[in-house]
């Protein structure tokens, strides 16, 4: 849109945005791999790792995809998520294998057994060709405490079906996991209301 | 669980986790503000800002909350999100006011008009006492380009109802916005498959 009434400011804006669009278009055109199941990692000490994974789940359900969720540690997803997923009973397989945060249990043998059972469930879901998105929530925590064999987990995830997206969450992702991943986001805590003495809020934190 | 068969390794683990639990319990006990509507900001150049906000929306819907969403820039949420939200027709008010990514339009006057209309809609939803969660998706982008008055926006958000949660997304959050917020997470890009020539994937990026 150029006409004689355009001001200098409008022209500068238009030219800047046209350049931005050219860069964007060139970037999109440079991509050649059409379809690939991604290994996505959400890590870091900030909020939003499991919530963003849950957002991906809900979007996938919106597309009518079959989705699997395995929770390695109980607690990150709760009543709100459960009720939302219940609106898609035909599409979701959700398994909570963990026994609560590990510092609640203080029983290593039980934690290892729960992590192994969760990993077995994860492998079942990976082998099911109808599943298009699989979330392994807090898997990084199970790996951090050496509840599972890291090399085995990374090799199995890397050998996933080409059309399966896998999302792994949890702080302290291992370097080997990051190396194997296609997309890694670190959620960094910039500011938290706990510091102002505010309790965890329903609907936001649980 | 202590018994005579506990190994040294198990004992060390139990003691470590007991300490961790004590720290966790003390932190929870130190919180005194029971209920407060939070101003939450998702910023940074990484993925997951809008997706985590969408996850919060779906969880809130799971709790039966009324939710408002205003998209200042079209594009971040798409077909998948739309279909998922359609399962909660009685609870969601969703408004897309933007005209696409700003570099697609190259028309500043139109962008400003769209941002102003979106902000008017946001204020309407803030004034509605039934709304418990309001997402202002990509508001930071509109502020970054000076499409809205920053001081007015921050003052209005700070004066929100005490029980209203507001989530603001978009990279380059202004310092004033971060200052006003209760919870700020920066999503940092660690690794992206675009660098490996892989196209944007349906169900993950759109």
mmCIF file of C-alpha atoms in Angstrom:
data_model
loop_
_atom_site.group_PDB
_atom_site.id
_atom_site.type_symbol
_atom_site.label_atom_id
_atom_site.label_comp_id
_atom_site.label_asym_id
_atom_site.label_seq_id
_atom_site.Cartn_x
_atom_site.Cartn_y
_atom_site.Cartn_z
ATOM 1 C CA UNK A 1 0.000 0.000 0.000
ATOM 2 C CA UNK A 2 1.824 3.071 -1.206
ATOM 3 C CA UNK A 3 -0.034 6.241 -1.903
ATOM 4 C CA UNK A 4 0.767 9.914 -1.811
ATOM 5 C CA UNK A 5 -0.494 10.315 1.768
ATOM 6 C CA UNK A 6 2.117 7.976 3.270
ATOM 7 C CA UNK A 7 4.240 9.697 5.901
ATOM 8 C CA UNK A 8 7.988 9.150 6.356
ATOM 9 C CA UNK A 9 7.284 7.123 9.480
ATOM 10 C CA UNK A 10 4.835 4.894 7.643
ATOM 11 C CA UNK A 11 7.276 4.418 4.787
ATOM 12 C CA UNK A 12 10.117 3.468 7.154
ATOM 13 C CA UNK A 13 7.831 0.991 8.902
ATOM 14 C CA UNK A 14 6.705 -0.510 5.598
ATOM 15 C CA UNK A 15 10.276 -0.882 4.341
ATOM 16 C CA UNK A 16 11.452 -2.423 7.613
ATOM 17 C CA UNK A 17 8.583 -4.917 7.616
ATOM 18 C CA UNK A 18 9.138 -5.751 3.921
ATOM 19 C CA UNK A 19 12.766 -6.621 4.737
ATOM 20 C CA UNK A 20 11.643 -8.714 7.693
ATOM 21 C CA UNK A 21 9.187 -10.563 5.458
ATOM 22 C CA UNK A 22 11.896 -11.243 2.838
ATOM 23 C CA UNK A 23 14.133 -12.796 5.524
ATOM 24 C CA UNK A 24 11.210 -14.847 6.837
ATOM 25 C CA UNK A 25 10.201 -16.066 3.359
ATOM 26 C CA UNK A 26 13.793 -17.039 2.513
ATOM 27 C CA UNK A 27 14.064 -18.996 5.758
ATOM 28 C CA UNK A 28 10.848 -20.905 5.074
ATOM 29 C CA UNK A 29 11.950 -21.647 1.484
ATOM 30 C CA UNK A 30 15.269 -23.082 2.721
ATOM 31 C CA UNK A 31 13.524 -25.931 4.545
ATOM 32 C CA UNK A 32 13.439 -29.144 2.556
ATOM 33 C CA UNK A 33 12.446 -31.934 4.975
ATOM 34 C CA UNK A 34 8.654 -32.143 4.699
ATOM 35 C CA UNK A 35 7.577 -34.300 7.588
ATOM 36 C CA UNK A 36 9.534 -35.587 10.543
ATOM 37 C CA UNK A 37 8.540 -36.682 13.982
ATOM 38 C CA UNK A 38 10.378 -34.388 16.345
ATOM 39 C CA UNK A 39 12.063 -35.141 19.648
ATOM 40 C CA UNK A 40 11.253 -32.081 21.726
ATOM 41 C CA UNK A 41 12.764 -31.314 25.135
ATOM 42 C CA UNK A 42 11.394 -28.795 27.639
ATOM 43 C CA UNK A 43 13.941 -28.240 30.376
ATOM 44 C CA UNK A 44 15.181 -25.527 32.758
ATOM 45 C CA UNK A 45 14.205 -24.417 36.255
ATOM 46 C CA UNK A 46 11.348 -22.142 35.117
ATOM 47 C CA UNK A 47 7.626 -22.765 34.884
ATOM 48 C CA UNK A 48 5.850 -23.973 31.752
ATOM 49 C CA UNK A 49 7.703 -27.173 30.844
ATOM 50 C CA UNK A 50 4.802 -29.550 31.496
ATOM 51 C CA UNK A 51 2.207 -26.884 30.708
ATOM 52 C CA UNK A 52 3.639 -26.315 27.232
ATOM 53 C CA UNK A 53 3.711 -30.103 26.699
ATOM 54 C CA UNK A 54 0.081 -30.226 27.783
ATOM 55 C CA UNK A 55 -0.655 -27.406 25.316
ATOM 56 C CA UNK A 56 0.903 -29.499 22.537
ATOM 57 C CA UNK A 57 -1.265 -32.446 23.623
ATOM 58 C CA UNK A 58 -4.453 -30.370 23.469
ATOM 59 C CA UNK A 59 -3.553 -28.979 20.056
ATOM 60 C CA UNK A 60 -2.810 -32.477 18.746
ATOM 61 C CA UNK A 61 -6.189 -33.623 20.113
ATOM 62 C CA UNK A 62 -7.733 -30.675 18.292
ATOM 63 C CA UNK A 63 -6.309 -32.176 15.105
ATOM 64 C CA UNK A 64 -7.845 -35.528 16.014
ATOM 65 C CA UNK A 65 -4.510 -37.210 16.719
ATOM 66 C CA UNK A 66 -4.077 -40.142 19.060
ATOM 67 C CA UNK A 67 -1.926 -39.014 21.988
ATOM 68 C CA UNK A 68 -0.086 -40.891 24.701
ATOM 69 C CA UNK A 69 1.064 -39.399 27.989
ATOM 70 C CA UNK A 70 3.281 -41.111 30.530
ATOM 71 C CA UNK A 71 3.958 -39.296 33.774
ATOM 72 C CA UNK A 72 7.211 -40.448 35.316
ATOM 73 C CA UNK A 73 6.623 -38.352 38.419
ATOM 74 C CA UNK A 74 3.147 -37.821 39.728
ATOM 75 C CA UNK A 75 2.179 -34.267 40.445
ATOM 76 C CA UNK A 76 2.987 -32.035 37.472
ATOM 77 C CA UNK A 77 -0.400 -32.623 35.854
ATOM 78 C CA UNK A 78 -3.473 -32.717 37.979
ATOM 79 C CA UNK A 79 -7.231 -32.326 38.171
ATOM 80 C CA UNK A 80 -7.546 -29.522 35.617
ATOM 81 C CA UNK A 81 -5.569 -31.352 32.964
ATOM 82 C CA UNK A 82 -7.432 -34.572 33.694
ATOM 83 C CA UNK A 83 -10.832 -32.941 33.190
ATOM 84 C CA UNK A 84 -9.717 -31.272 29.953
ATOM 85 C CA UNK A 85 -8.412 -34.575 28.590
ATOM 86 C CA UNK A 86 -11.675 -36.280 29.512
ATOM 87 C CA UNK A 87 -13.358 -34.343 26.707
ATOM 88 C CA UNK A 88 -11.314 -36.452 24.255
ATOM 89 C CA UNK A 89 -11.821 -39.966 25.661
ATOM 90 C CA UNK A 90 -11.352 -41.643 22.284
ATOM 91 C CA UNK A 91 -7.946 -40.076 21.630
ATOM 92 C CA UNK A 92 -5.982 -40.041 24.883
ATOM 93 C CA UNK A 93 -4.056 -42.715 26.678
ATOM 94 C CA UNK A 94 -2.769 -41.268 29.919
ATOM 95 C CA UNK A 95 -0.658 -43.200 32.402
ATOM 96 C CA UNK A 96 0.583 -41.920 35.737
ATOM 97 C CA UNK A 97 3.297 -44.241 36.910
ATOM 98 C CA UNK A 98 5.206 -42.207 39.463
ATOM 99 C CA UNK A 99 4.420 -42.146 43.147
ATOM 100 C CA UNK A 100 4.660 -38.434 43.749
ATOM 101 C CA UNK A 101 7.718 -36.244 43.859
ATOM 102 C CA UNK A 102 10.727 -38.325 44.723
ATOM 103 C CA UNK A 103 11.390 -36.311 47.845
ATOM 104 C CA UNK A 104 7.967 -37.379 49.104
ATOM 105 C CA UNK A 105 8.774 -41.077 48.968
ATOM 106 C CA UNK A 106 12.402 -41.383 50.107
ATOM 107 C CA UNK A 107 12.407 -44.954 48.864
ATOM 108 C CA UNK A 108 14.812 -45.485 45.990
ATOM 109 C CA UNK A 109 13.834 -49.069 45.163
ATOM 110 C CA UNK A 110 10.184 -48.099 44.785
ATOM 111 C CA UNK A 111 11.106 -45.081 42.631
ATOM 112 C CA UNK A 112 13.205 -47.265 40.330
ATOM 113 C CA UNK A 113 10.390 -49.798 39.975
ATOM 114 C CA UNK A 114 7.915 -47.023 39.136
ATOM 115 C CA UNK A 115 10.301 -45.450 36.586
ATOM 116 C CA UNK A 116 10.897 -48.838 34.931
ATOM 117 C CA UNK A 117 7.170 -49.504 34.686
ATOM 118 C CA UNK A 118 6.661 -46.045 33.177
ATOM 119 C CA UNK A 119 9.421 -46.638 30.632
ATOM 120 C CA UNK A 120 7.888 -50.001 29.654
ATOM 121 C CA UNK A 121 4.560 -48.197 29.098
ATOM 122 C CA UNK A 122 6.350 -45.522 27.050
ATOM 123 C CA UNK A 123 7.881 -48.191 24.791
ATOM 124 C CA UNK A 124 4.447 -49.798 24.299
ATOM 125 C CA UNK A 125 3.009 -46.475 23.191
ATOM 126 C CA UNK A 126 5.992 -45.822 20.892
ATOM 127 C CA UNK A 127 5.335 -49.193 19.236
ATOM 128 C CA UNK A 128 1.667 -48.351 18.596
ATOM 129 C CA UNK A 129 1.437 -46.907 15.062
ATOM 130 C CA UNK A 130 -1.782 -45.014 15.832
ATOM 131 C CA UNK A 131 -0.018 -42.779 18.392
ATOM 132 C CA UNK A 132 1.278 -39.575 16.780
ATOM 133 C CA UNK A 133 2.356 -37.634 19.854
ATOM 134 C CA UNK A 134 3.850 -39.068 23.019
ATOM 135 C CA UNK A 135 4.630 -37.000 26.111
ATOM 136 C CA UNK A 136 7.135 -38.403 28.598
ATOM 137 C CA UNK A 137 6.508 -35.998 31.442
ATOM 138 C CA UNK A 138 9.383 -35.573 33.926
ATOM 139 C CA UNK A 139 11.451 -38.275 32.231
ATOM 140 C CA UNK A 140 14.477 -36.017 32.769
ATOM 141 C CA UNK A 141 13.992 -36.307 36.532
ATOM 142 C CA UNK A 142 13.998 -40.105 36.368
ATOM 143 C CA UNK A 143 17.213 -39.956 34.324
ATOM 144 C CA UNK A 144 18.801 -37.411 36.634
ATOM 145 C CA UNK A 145 18.409 -39.780 39.586
ATOM 146 C CA UNK A 146 19.698 -42.698 37.472
ATOM 147 C CA UNK A 147 16.393 -44.553 37.800
ATOM 148 C CA UNK A 148 16.700 -45.552 34.132
ATOM 149 C CA UNK A 149 19.606 -46.369 31.820
ATOM 150 C CA UNK A 150 20.344 -43.133 29.946
ATOM 151 C CA UNK A 151 22.000 -44.763 26.929
ATOM 152 C CA UNK A 152 19.079 -47.168 26.473
ATOM 153 C CA UNK A 153 16.492 -44.388 26.767
ATOM 154 C CA UNK A 154 18.266 -42.073 24.304
ATOM 155 C CA UNK A 155 18.868 -44.887 21.797
ATOM 156 C CA UNK A 156 15.221 -45.970 21.976
ATOM 157 C CA UNK A 157 13.944 -42.406 21.520
ATOM 158 C CA UNK A 158 16.337 -41.838 18.600
ATOM 159 C CA UNK A 159 15.060 -45.026 16.925
ATOM 160 C CA UNK A 160 11.414 -43.897 17.159
ATOM 161 C CA UNK A 161 9.059 -44.182 14.184
ATOM 162 C CA UNK A 162 9.786 -41.365 11.683
ATOM 163 C CA UNK A 163 6.311 -39.868 12.116
ATOM 164 C CA UNK A 164 6.147 -39.948 15.929
ATOM 165 C CA UNK A 165 6.610 -36.725 17.894
ATOM 166 C CA UNK A 166 7.958 -37.215 21.419
ATOM 167 C CA UNK A 167 8.038 -34.499 24.076
ATOM 168 C CA UNK A 168 10.327 -35.004 27.072
ATOM 169 C CA UNK A 169 10.018 -32.667 30.050
ATOM 170 C CA UNK A 170 11.862 -32.049 33.279
ATOM 171 C CA UNK A 171 14.669 -29.867 34.539
ATOM 172 C CA UNK A 172 18.326 -30.867 34.197
ATOM 173 C CA UNK A 173 18.018 -32.593 30.829
ATOM 174 C CA UNK A 174 21.102 -34.714 30.236
ATOM 175 C CA UNK A 175 23.514 -33.518 27.503
ATOM 176 C CA UNK A 176 22.931 -36.801 25.631
ATOM 177 C CA UNK A 177 19.176 -36.058 25.579
ATOM 178 C CA UNK A 178 19.778 -32.527 24.267
ATOM 179 C CA UNK A 179 22.156 -33.911 21.643
ATOM 180 C CA UNK A 180 19.492 -36.382 20.427
ATOM 181 C CA UNK A 181 16.700 -33.787 20.368
ATOM 182 C CA UNK A 182 15.449 -31.752 17.407
ATOM 183 C CA UNK A 183 14.040 -28.910 19.464
ATOM 184 C CA UNK A 184 15.113 -27.893 22.954
ATOM 185 C CA UNK A 185 13.593 -25.062 24.952
ATOM 186 C CA UNK A 186 14.928 -24.002 28.316
ATOM 187 C CA UNK A 187 12.341 -22.411 30.567
ATOM 188 C CA UNK A 188 14.155 -19.916 32.778
ATOM 189 C CA UNK A 189 12.632 -18.444 35.895
ATOM 190 C CA UNK A 190 12.879 -14.667 35.733
ATOM 191 C CA UNK A 191 10.542 -13.845 38.611
ATOM 192 C CA UNK A 192 8.278 -15.851 40.889
ATOM 193 C CA UNK A 193 5.442 -14.803 43.188
ATOM 194 C CA UNK A 194 6.564 -17.369 45.804
ATOM 195 C CA UNK A 195 9.244 -14.806 46.654
ATOM 196 C CA UNK A 196 6.426 -12.396 47.523
ATOM 197 C CA UNK A 197 4.893 -15.005 49.862
ATOM 198 C CA UNK A 198 2.048 -15.941 47.548
ATOM 199 C CA UNK A 199 0.871 -19.564 47.775
ATOM 200 C CA UNK A 200 0.631 -21.884 44.771
ATOM 201 C CA UNK A 201 -2.546 -20.933 42.909
ATOM 202 C CA UNK A 202 -5.166 -23.419 41.728
ATOM 203 C CA UNK A 203 -5.607 -23.343 37.977
ATOM 204 C CA UNK A 204 -2.111 -21.974 37.515
ATOM 205 C CA UNK A 205 0.219 -24.248 39.439
ATOM 206 C CA UNK A 206 -2.077 -27.238 39.998
ATOM 207 C CA UNK B 1 10.652 -47.269 55.407
ATOM 208 C CA UNK B 2 13.757 -48.308 57.301
ATOM 209 C CA UNK B 3 14.563 -51.936 57.849
ATOM 210 C CA UNK B 4 17.709 -53.984 58.336
ATOM 211 C CA UNK B 5 18.001 -54.789 54.628
ATOM 212 C CA UNK B 6 18.600 -51.174 53.622
ATOM 213 C CA UNK B 7 21.913 -50.689 51.797
ATOM 214 C CA UNK B 8 24.215 -47.687 52.290
ATOM 215 C CA UNK B 9 23.170 -46.359 48.906
ATOM 216 C CA UNK B 10 19.498 -46.635 49.820
ATOM 217 C CA UNK B 11 20.085 -44.927 53.142
ATOM 218 C CA UNK B 12 21.980 -42.043 51.519
ATOM 219 C CA UNK B 13 19.171 -41.623 48.988
ATOM 220 C CA UNK B 14 16.533 -41.658 51.713
ATOM 221 C CA UNK B 15 18.407 -39.077 53.784
ATOM 222 C CA UNK B 16 18.980 -36.809 50.785
ATOM 223 C CA UNK B 17 15.319 -36.974 49.816
ATOM 224 C CA UNK B 18 14.192 -36.375 53.412
ATOM 225 C CA UNK B 19 16.292 -33.179 53.443
ATOM 226 C CA UNK B 20 14.832 -32.148 50.101
ATOM 227 C CA UNK B 21 11.319 -32.743 51.452
ATOM 228 C CA UNK B 22 12.041 -30.647 54.565
ATOM 229 C CA UNK B 23 13.193 -27.729 52.381
ATOM 230 C CA UNK B 24 10.134 -28.116 50.170
ATOM 231 C CA UNK B 25 7.742 -28.290 53.132
ATOM 232 C CA UNK B 26 9.318 -25.223 54.769
ATOM 233 C CA UNK B 27 8.979 -23.279 51.522
ATOM 234 C CA UNK B 28 5.309 -24.159 51.169
ATOM 235 C CA UNK B 29 4.656 -23.263 54.832
ATOM 236 C CA UNK B 30 6.258 -19.832 54.359
ATOM 237 C CA UNK B 31 3.564 -18.743 51.892
ATOM 238 C CA UNK B 32 0.838 -16.666 53.506
ATOM 239 C CA UNK B 33 -1.130 -15.064 50.661
ATOM 240 C CA UNK B 34 -3.951 -17.530 50.004
ATOM 241 C CA UNK B 35 -5.446 -16.418 46.722
ATOM 242 C CA UNK B 36 -4.255 -13.839 44.265
ATOM 243 C CA UNK B 37 -4.837 -13.383 40.572
ATOM 244 C CA UNK B 38 -1.403 -13.550 39.000
ATOM 245 C CA UNK B 39 0.051 -11.530 36.160
ATOM 246 C CA UNK B 40 2.114 -14.093 34.274
ATOM 247 C CA UNK B 41 4.518 -13.271 31.448
ATOM 248 C CA UNK B 42 5.929 -15.777 28.953
ATOM 249 C CA UNK B 43 8.740 -14.174 27.000
ATOM 250 C CA UNK B 44 12.041 -15.054 25.290
ATOM 251 C CA UNK B 45 12.998 -16.169 21.791
ATOM 252 C CA UNK B 46 12.308 -19.877 22.400
ATOM 253 C CA UNK B 47 9.267 -22.002 21.626
ATOM 254 C CA UNK B 48 6.450 -22.637 24.073
ATOM 255 C CA UNK B 49 5.309 -19.155 25.114
ATOM 256 C CA UNK B 50 1.865 -19.355 23.519
ATOM 257 C CA UNK B 51 1.703 -23.132 23.895
ATOM 258 C CA UNK B 52 2.197 -22.914 27.661
ATOM 259 C CA UNK B 53 -0.467 -20.181 27.812
ATOM 260 C CA UNK B 54 -2.773 -22.473 25.845
ATOM 261 C CA UNK B 55 -1.970 -25.250 28.321
ATOM 262 C CA UNK B 56 -3.020 -22.952 31.178
ATOM 263 C CA UNK B 57 -6.252 -22.197 29.301
ATOM 264 C CA UNK B 58 -7.050 -25.882 28.842
ATOM 265 C CA UNK B 59 -6.341 -26.625 32.503
ATOM 266 C CA UNK B 60 -8.554 -23.719 33.592
ATOM 267 C CA UNK B 61 -11.306 -25.059 31.311
ATOM 268 C CA UNK B 62 -10.816 -28.425 32.977
ATOM 269 C CA UNK B 63 -11.653 -26.691 36.270
ATOM 270 C CA UNK B 64 -14.772 -25.218 34.654
ATOM 271 C CA UNK B 65 -13.449 -21.655 34.646
ATOM 272 C CA UNK B 66 -14.573 -19.002 32.193
ATOM 273 C CA UNK B 67 -11.595 -18.058 30.037
ATOM 274 C CA UNK B 68 -10.945 -15.171 27.680
ATOM 275 C CA UNK B 69 -8.307 -15.139 24.962
ATOM 276 C CA UNK B 70 -7.325 -12.130 22.879
ATOM 277 C CA UNK B 71 -4.805 -12.683 20.129
ATOM 278 C CA UNK B 72 -2.984 -9.463 19.313
ATOM 279 C CA UNK B 73 -1.192 -11.077 16.393
ATOM 280 C CA UNK B 74 -2.873 -13.730 14.316
ATOM 281 C CA UNK B 75 -0.908 -16.876 13.757
ATOM 282 C CA UNK B 76 0.398 -18.222 17.051
ATOM 283 C CA UNK B 77 -2.726 -20.288 17.698
ATOM 284 C CA UNK B 78 -4.388 -22.081 14.866
ATOM 285 C CA UNK B 79 -6.639 -24.910 13.782
ATOM 286 C CA UNK B 80 -5.574 -27.405 16.445
ATOM 287 C CA UNK B 81 -6.117 -24.972 19.321
ATOM 288 C CA UNK B 82 -9.423 -23.865 17.811
ATOM 289 C CA UNK B 83 -10.778 -27.396 17.615
ATOM 290 C CA UNK B 84 -9.672 -28.167 21.187
ATOM 291 C CA UNK B 85 -11.369 -25.012 22.496
ATOM 292 C CA UNK B 86 -14.551 -25.916 20.612
ATOM 293 C CA UNK B 87 -15.079 -28.743 23.095
ATOM 294 C CA UNK B 88 -15.720 -26.071 25.754
ATOM 295 C CA UNK B 89 -18.106 -23.734 23.910
ATOM 296 C CA UNK B 90 -19.773 -22.562 27.120
ATOM 297 C CA UNK B 91 -16.531 -21.432 28.755
ATOM 298 C CA UNK B 92 -14.345 -19.793 26.130
ATOM 299 C CA UNK B 93 -14.401 -16.348 24.603
ATOM 300 C CA UNK B 94 -11.721 -16.203 21.952
ATOM 301 C CA UNK B 95 -10.971 -13.127 19.871
ATOM 302 C CA UNK B 96 -8.409 -12.881 17.116
ATOM 303 C CA UNK B 97 -7.846 -9.229 16.423
ATOM 304 C CA UNK B 98 -4.502 -9.154 14.627
ATOM 305 C CA UNK B 99 -4.128 -9.395 10.885
ATOM 306 C CA UNK B 100 -1.300 -11.891 10.721
ATOM 307 C CA UNK B 101 2.353 -11.437 11.578
ATOM 308 C CA UNK B 102 3.189 -7.767 11.425
ATOM 309 C CA UNK B 103 5.791 -8.289 8.709
ATOM 310 C CA UNK B 104 3.081 -9.728 6.486
ATOM 311 C CA UNK B 105 1.043 -6.535 6.481
ATOM 312 C CA UNK B 106 3.606 -3.734 6.231
ATOM 313 C CA UNK B 107 0.859 -1.286 7.070
ATOM 314 C CA UNK B 108 1.429 0.450 10.383
ATOM 315 C CA UNK B 109 -1.898 2.284 10.571
ATOM 316 C CA UNK B 110 -3.809 -0.965 10.133
ATOM 317 C CA UNK B 111 -1.650 -2.724 12.757
ATOM 318 C CA UNK B 112 -2.271 0.069 15.261
ATOM 319 C CA UNK B 113 -6.018 -0.061 14.639
ATOM 320 C CA UNK B 114 -6.030 -3.842 15.131
ATOM 321 C CA UNK B 115 -3.964 -3.591 18.337
ATOM 322 C CA UNK B 116 -6.281 -0.903 19.733
ATOM 323 C CA UNK B 117 -9.352 -2.992 18.969
ATOM 324 C CA UNK B 118 -7.712 -5.993 20.661
ATOM 325 C CA UNK B 119 -6.869 -3.927 23.744
ATOM 326 C CA UNK B 120 -10.458 -2.648 23.955
ATOM 327 C CA UNK B 121 -11.656 -6.258 23.857
ATOM 328 C CA UNK B 122 -9.111 -7.184 26.550
ATOM 329 C CA UNK B 123 -10.446 -4.442 28.830
ATOM 330 C CA UNK B 124 -14.020 -5.660 28.272
ATOM 331 C CA UNK B 125 -13.012 -9.167 29.330
ATOM 332 C CA UNK B 126 -11.102 -7.826 32.350
ATOM 333 C CA UNK B 127 -14.269 -6.018 33.436
ATOM 334 C CA UNK B 128 -16.359 -9.193 33.218
ATOM 335 C CA UNK B 129 -16.410 -10.739 36.716
ATOM 336 C CA UNK B 130 -17.130 -14.237 35.374
ATOM 337 C CA UNK B 131 -13.753 -14.392 33.568
ATOM 338 C CA UNK B 132 -11.078 -15.983 35.781
ATOM 339 C CA UNK B 133 -8.242 -16.340 33.291
ATOM 340 C CA UNK B 134 -7.422 -13.966 30.464
ATOM 341 C CA UNK B 135 -4.692 -14.619 27.903
ATOM 342 C CA UNK B 136 -3.313 -11.656 25.987
ATOM 343 C CA UNK B 137 -1.394 -13.533 23.340
ATOM 344 C CA UNK B 138 1.496 -11.635 21.700
ATOM 345 C CA UNK B 139 0.636 -8.437 23.564
ATOM 346 C CA UNK B 140 4.387 -7.942 24.034
ATOM 347 C CA UNK B 141 4.799 -7.689 20.248
ATOM 348 C CA UNK B 142 2.172 -4.965 20.008
ATOM 349 C CA UNK B 143 3.968 -3.089 22.809
ATOM 350 C CA UNK B 144 7.364 -3.600 21.232
ATOM 351 C CA UNK B 145 6.210 -1.883 18.044
ATOM 352 C CA UNK B 146 4.575 0.922 20.091
ATOM 353 C CA UNK B 147 1.119 0.036 18.759
ATOM 354 C CA UNK B 148 -0.256 0.599 22.280
ATOM 355 C CA UNK B 149 0.616 2.937 25.135
ATOM 356 C CA UNK B 150 2.843 0.930 27.471
ATOM 357 C CA UNK B 151 2.113 2.944 30.621
ATOM 358 C CA UNK B 152 -1.646 2.637 30.084
ATOM 359 C CA UNK B 153 -1.444 -1.110 29.445
ATOM 360 C CA UNK B 154 0.732 -1.809 32.501
ATOM 361 C CA UNK B 155 -1.404 0.393 34.771
ATOM 362 C CA UNK B 156 -4.599 -1.307 33.591
ATOM 363 C CA UNK B 157 -3.145 -4.795 34.077
ATOM 364 C CA UNK B 158 -1.852 -3.855 37.543
ATOM 365 C CA UNK B 159 -5.319 -2.604 38.499
ATOM 366 C CA UNK B 160 -6.981 -5.879 37.489
ATOM 367 C CA UNK B 161 -9.538 -7.591 39.743
ATOM 368 C CA UNK B 162 -7.739 -9.379 42.613
ATOM 369 C CA UNK B 163 -9.006 -12.801 41.489
ATOM 370 C CA UNK B 164 -8.222 -12.465 37.773
ATOM 371 C CA UNK B 165 -5.211 -14.290 36.332
ATOM 372 C CA UNK B 166 -3.733 -12.656 33.229
ATOM 373 C CA UNK B 167 -1.159 -14.300 30.972
ATOM 374 C CA UNK B 168 0.818 -12.079 28.592
ATOM 375 C CA UNK B 169 2.936 -13.690 25.889
ATOM 376 C CA UNK B 170 5.448 -12.566 23.294
ATOM 377 C CA UNK B 171 9.173 -12.091 23.024
ATOM 378 C CA UNK B 172 10.906 -8.880 24.155
ATOM 379 C CA UNK B 173 8.675 -8.197 27.145
ATOM 380 C CA UNK B 174 9.189 -4.594 28.257
ATOM 381 C CA UNK B 175 10.977 -4.082 31.611
ATOM 382 C CA UNK B 176 7.863 -2.303 32.913
ATOM 383 C CA UNK B 177 5.780 -5.400 32.126
ATOM 384 C CA UNK B 178 8.276 -7.675 33.898
ATOM 385 C CA UNK B 179 8.310 -5.310 36.882
ATOM 386 C CA UNK B 180 4.503 -5.470 37.135
ATOM 387 C CA UNK B 181 4.341 -9.271 36.762
ATOM 388 C CA UNK B 182 4.138 -11.880 39.521
ATOM 389 C CA UNK B 183 5.630 -14.706 37.475
ATOM 390 C CA UNK B 184 7.924 -14.357 34.473
ATOM 391 C CA UNK B 185 9.313 -17.239 32.468
ATOM 392 C CA UNK B 186 11.793 -16.766 29.661
ATOM 393 C CA UNK B 187 11.664 -19.454 27.012
ATOM 394 C CA UNK B 188 15.166 -19.789 25.570
ATOM 395 C CA UNK B 189 15.887 -21.580 22.332
ATOM 396 C CA UNK B 190 18.604 -24.152 22.927
ATOM 397 C CA UNK B 191 18.292 -26.063 19.660
ATOM 398 C CA UNK B 192 15.936 -25.945 16.697
ATOM 399 C CA UNK B 193 15.279 -28.396 13.866
ATOM 400 C CA UNK B 194 14.942 -25.521 11.367
ATOM 401 C CA UNK B 195 18.739 -25.439 11.454
ATOM 402 C CA UNK B 196 18.679 -29.022 10.136
ATOM 403 C CA UNK B 197 16.436 -27.952 7.225
ATOM 404 C CA UNK B 198 13.256 -29.439 8.669
ATOM 405 C CA UNK B 199 10.035 -27.582 7.815
ATOM 406 C CA UNK B 200 7.539 -26.384 10.396
ATOM 407 C CA UNK B 201 5.542 -29.435 11.524
ATOM 408 C CA UNK B 202 1.750 -29.554 11.752
ATOM 409 C CA UNK B 203 0.555 -30.283 15.267
ATOM 410 C CA UNK B 204 3.781 -28.940 16.712
ATOM 411 C CA UNK B 205 4.324 -25.513 15.202
ATOM 412 C CA UNK B 206 0.863 -24.842 13.798
#
